[in-house]
Amino acid sequence: TFLPQGRLTLTARADGVSTLGHLVESLGVPLTEVGGLTRDGTPVPVSFIPAGGERVAVAPVERPQRVPGAPLRFLLDVHLGTLARRLRLLGVDTAYQQEDPGDAALAT
């Protein structure tokens, strides 16, 4: 977590010019760790400029992250055996054969 130990809320002053994303980062939370922002219960983008007196909630990134098109599958060429092994170790469905099956087999 990025909040000080035992704190669930922080108070920050909005200057009316800085975006909500900049304000969140200035409090020590990298935007890559922000899953969503809401202002008074309404979702807002990081480009939103708060006026002050608003309650903002910062949600964490959902873990594990959803990947569009999942489950991912890869068909690797003959010379990529090491990559195939590493992808399998990461849990990615990877088709690999040491022999070249030929273009006709790949087309099916």
C-alpha positions as a Markdown table, in Angstrom:
| # | Residue | x | y | z |
|---|---|---|---|---|
| 1 | Thr | 0.0 | 0.0 | 0.0 |
| 2 | Phe | 1.0 | 3.6 | -0.5 |
| 3 | Leu | -0.7 | 5.1 | 2.5 |
| 4 | Pro | 1.1 | 5.7 | 5.8 |
| 5 | Gln | 0.7 | 2.9 | 8.3 |
| 6 | Gly | -2.8 | 2.8 | 9.7 |
| 7 | Arg | -4.2 | 5.5 | 7.5 |
| 8 | Leu | -7.2 | 4.8 | 5.2 |
| 9 | Thr | -7.8 | 8.4 | 4.1 |
| 10 | Leu | -5.7 | 11.4 | 3.3 |
| 11 | Thr | -6.6 | 15.1 | 2.9 |
| 12 | Ala | -5.1 | 17.1 | 0.1 |
| 13 | Arg | -5.7 | 20.6 | -1.2 |
| 14 | Ala | -6.7 | 21.1 | -4.8 |
| 15 | Asp | -5.4 | 24.1 | -6.6 |
| 16 | Gly | -8.0 | 24.2 | -9.3 |
| 17 | Val | -5.4 | 23.7 | -12.1 |
| 18 | Ser | -3.8 | 20.3 | -11.4 |
| 19 | Thr | -5.4 | 17.1 | -12.6 |
| 20 | Leu | -6.6 | 14.4 | -10.3 |
| 21 | Gly | -3.9 | 12.1 | -11.7 |
| 22 | His | -1.2 | 14.7 | -10.7 |
| 23 | Leu | -2.7 | 15.1 | -7.3 |
| 24 | Val | -2.7 | 11.3 | -6.7 |
| 25 | Glu | 0.9 | 11.0 | -7.9 |
| 26 | Ser | 2.0 | 13.9 | -5.6 |
| 27 | Leu | 0.7 | 11.9 | -2.7 |
| 28 | Gly | 3.0 | 9.1 | -3.6 |
| 29 | Val | 0.7 | 6.8 | -5.5 |
| 30 | Pro | 2.0 | 5.9 | -9.1 |
| 31 | Leu | -0.8 | 6.0 | -11.7 |
| 32 | Thr | 0.2 | 2.6 | -12.8 |
| 33 | Glu | -1.2 | 1.3 | -9.5 |
| 34 | Val | -4.5 | 3.2 | -9.8 |
| 35 | Gly | -7.4 | 1.0 | -11.0 |
| 36 | Gly | -10.0 | 3.7 | -10.9 |
| 37 | Leu | -10.9 | 7.1 | -9.6 |
| 38 | Thr | -14.3 | 8.3 | -8.3 |
| 39 | Arg | -15.4 | 11.7 | -7.2 |
| 40 | Asp | -18.3 | 11.7 | -4.8 |
| 41 | Gly | -19.1 | 8.2 | -6.0 |
| 42 | Thr | -19.0 | 9.0 | -9.8 |
| 43 | Pro | -16.2 | 7.6 | -11.9 |
| 44 | Val | -13.8 | 10.2 | -13.3 |
| 45 | Pro | -10.7 | 10.1 | -15.5 |
| 46 | Val | -7.2 | 11.0 | -14.3 |
| 47 | Ser | -7.5 | 14.2 | -16.4 |
| 48 | Phe | -10.3 | 15.4 | -14.1 |
| 49 | Ile | -9.5 | 18.7 | -12.4 |
| 50 | Pro | -10.9 | 18.7 | -8.8 |
| 51 | Ala | -12.3 | 22.0 | -7.5 |
| 52 | Gly | -11.9 | 21.3 | -3.8 |
| 53 | Gly | -14.3 | 20.1 | -1.2 |
| 54 | Glu | -14.9 | 16.8 | -3.1 |
| 55 | Arg | -14.4 | 13.3 | -1.8 |
| 56 | Val | -12.2 | 11.2 | -4.1 |
| 57 | Ala | -11.7 | 7.5 | -3.9 |
| 58 | Val | -8.7 | 5.8 | -5.4 |
| 59 | Ala | -9.2 | 2.1 | -6.2 |
| 60 | Pro | -6.2 | -0.3 | -6.7 |
| 61 | Val | -5.5 | -2.1 | -9.9 |
| 62 | Glu | -7.4 | -5.4 | -10.0 |
| 63 | Arg | -5.0 | -8.4 | -9.5 |
| 64 | Pro | -4.6 | -10.5 | -11.4 |
| 65 | Gln | -5.3 | -8.1 | -14.3 |
| 66 | Arg | -7.7 | -9.2 | -17.0 |
| 67 | Val | -6.2 | -9.5 | -20.4 |
| 68 | Pro | -8.4 | -8.8 | -23.4 |
| 69 | Gly | -8.8 | -11.9 | -25.6 |
| 70 | Ala | -7.7 | -14.2 | -22.7 |
| 71 | Pro | -6.8 | -17.0 | -22.6 |
| 72 | Leu | -3.8 | -16.1 | -24.7 |
| 73 | Arg | -2.3 | -18.7 | -27.0 |
| 74 | Phe | 0.8 | -18.5 | -29.0 |
| 75 | Leu | 2.2 | -20.5 | -32.0 |
| 76 | Leu | 6.0 | -20.2 | -32.0 |
| 77 | Asp | 8.4 | -20.7 | -34.8 |
| 78 | Val | 11.1 | -23.4 | -34.7 |
| 79 | His | 13.9 | -21.2 | -33.5 |
| 80 | Leu | 11.9 | -19.9 | -30.4 |
| 81 | Gly | 12.2 | -23.0 | -28.2 |
| 82 | Thr | 13.6 | -21.0 | -25.2 |
| 83 | Leu | 10.8 | -18.5 | -25.4 |
| 84 | Ala | 8.3 | -21.3 | -25.6 |
| 85 | Arg | 9.7 | -22.9 | -22.4 |
| 86 | Arg | 9.6 | -19.5 | -20.5 |
| 87 | Leu | 6.1 | -18.7 | -21.6 |
| 88 | Arg | 4.9 | -22.1 | -20.4 |
| 89 | Leu | 6.6 | -21.5 | -17.1 |
| 90 | Leu | 4.5 | -18.3 | -16.8 |
| 91 | Gly | 1.3 | -20.3 | -17.5 |
| 92 | Val | 0.8 | -19.1 | -21.1 |
| 93 | Asp | -0.6 | -21.8 | -23.5 |
| 94 | Thr | 2.2 | -22.2 | -26.0 |
| 95 | Ala | 2.3 | -24.5 | -29.0 |
| 96 | Tyr | 5.8 | -25.5 | -30.0 |
| 97 | Gln | 7.4 | -28.3 | -32.0 |
| 98 | Gln | 11.1 | -28.8 | -32.6 |
| 99 | Glu | 10.5 | -29.9 | -36.2 |
| 100 | Asp | 9.1 | -27.5 | -38.8 |
| 101 | Pro | 5.6 | -28.8 | -39.6 |
| 102 | Gly | 5.4 | -26.9 | -42.8 |
| 103 | Asp | 3.0 | -24.2 | -44.0 |
| 104 | Ala | 0.2 | -26.6 | -44.9 |
| 105 | Ala | 0.0 | -27.8 | -41.3 |
| 106 | Leu | 0.0 | -24.3 | -39.9 |
| 107 | Ala | -2.8 | -23.2 | -42.1 |
| 108 | Thr | -5.3 | -25.6 | -40.5 |
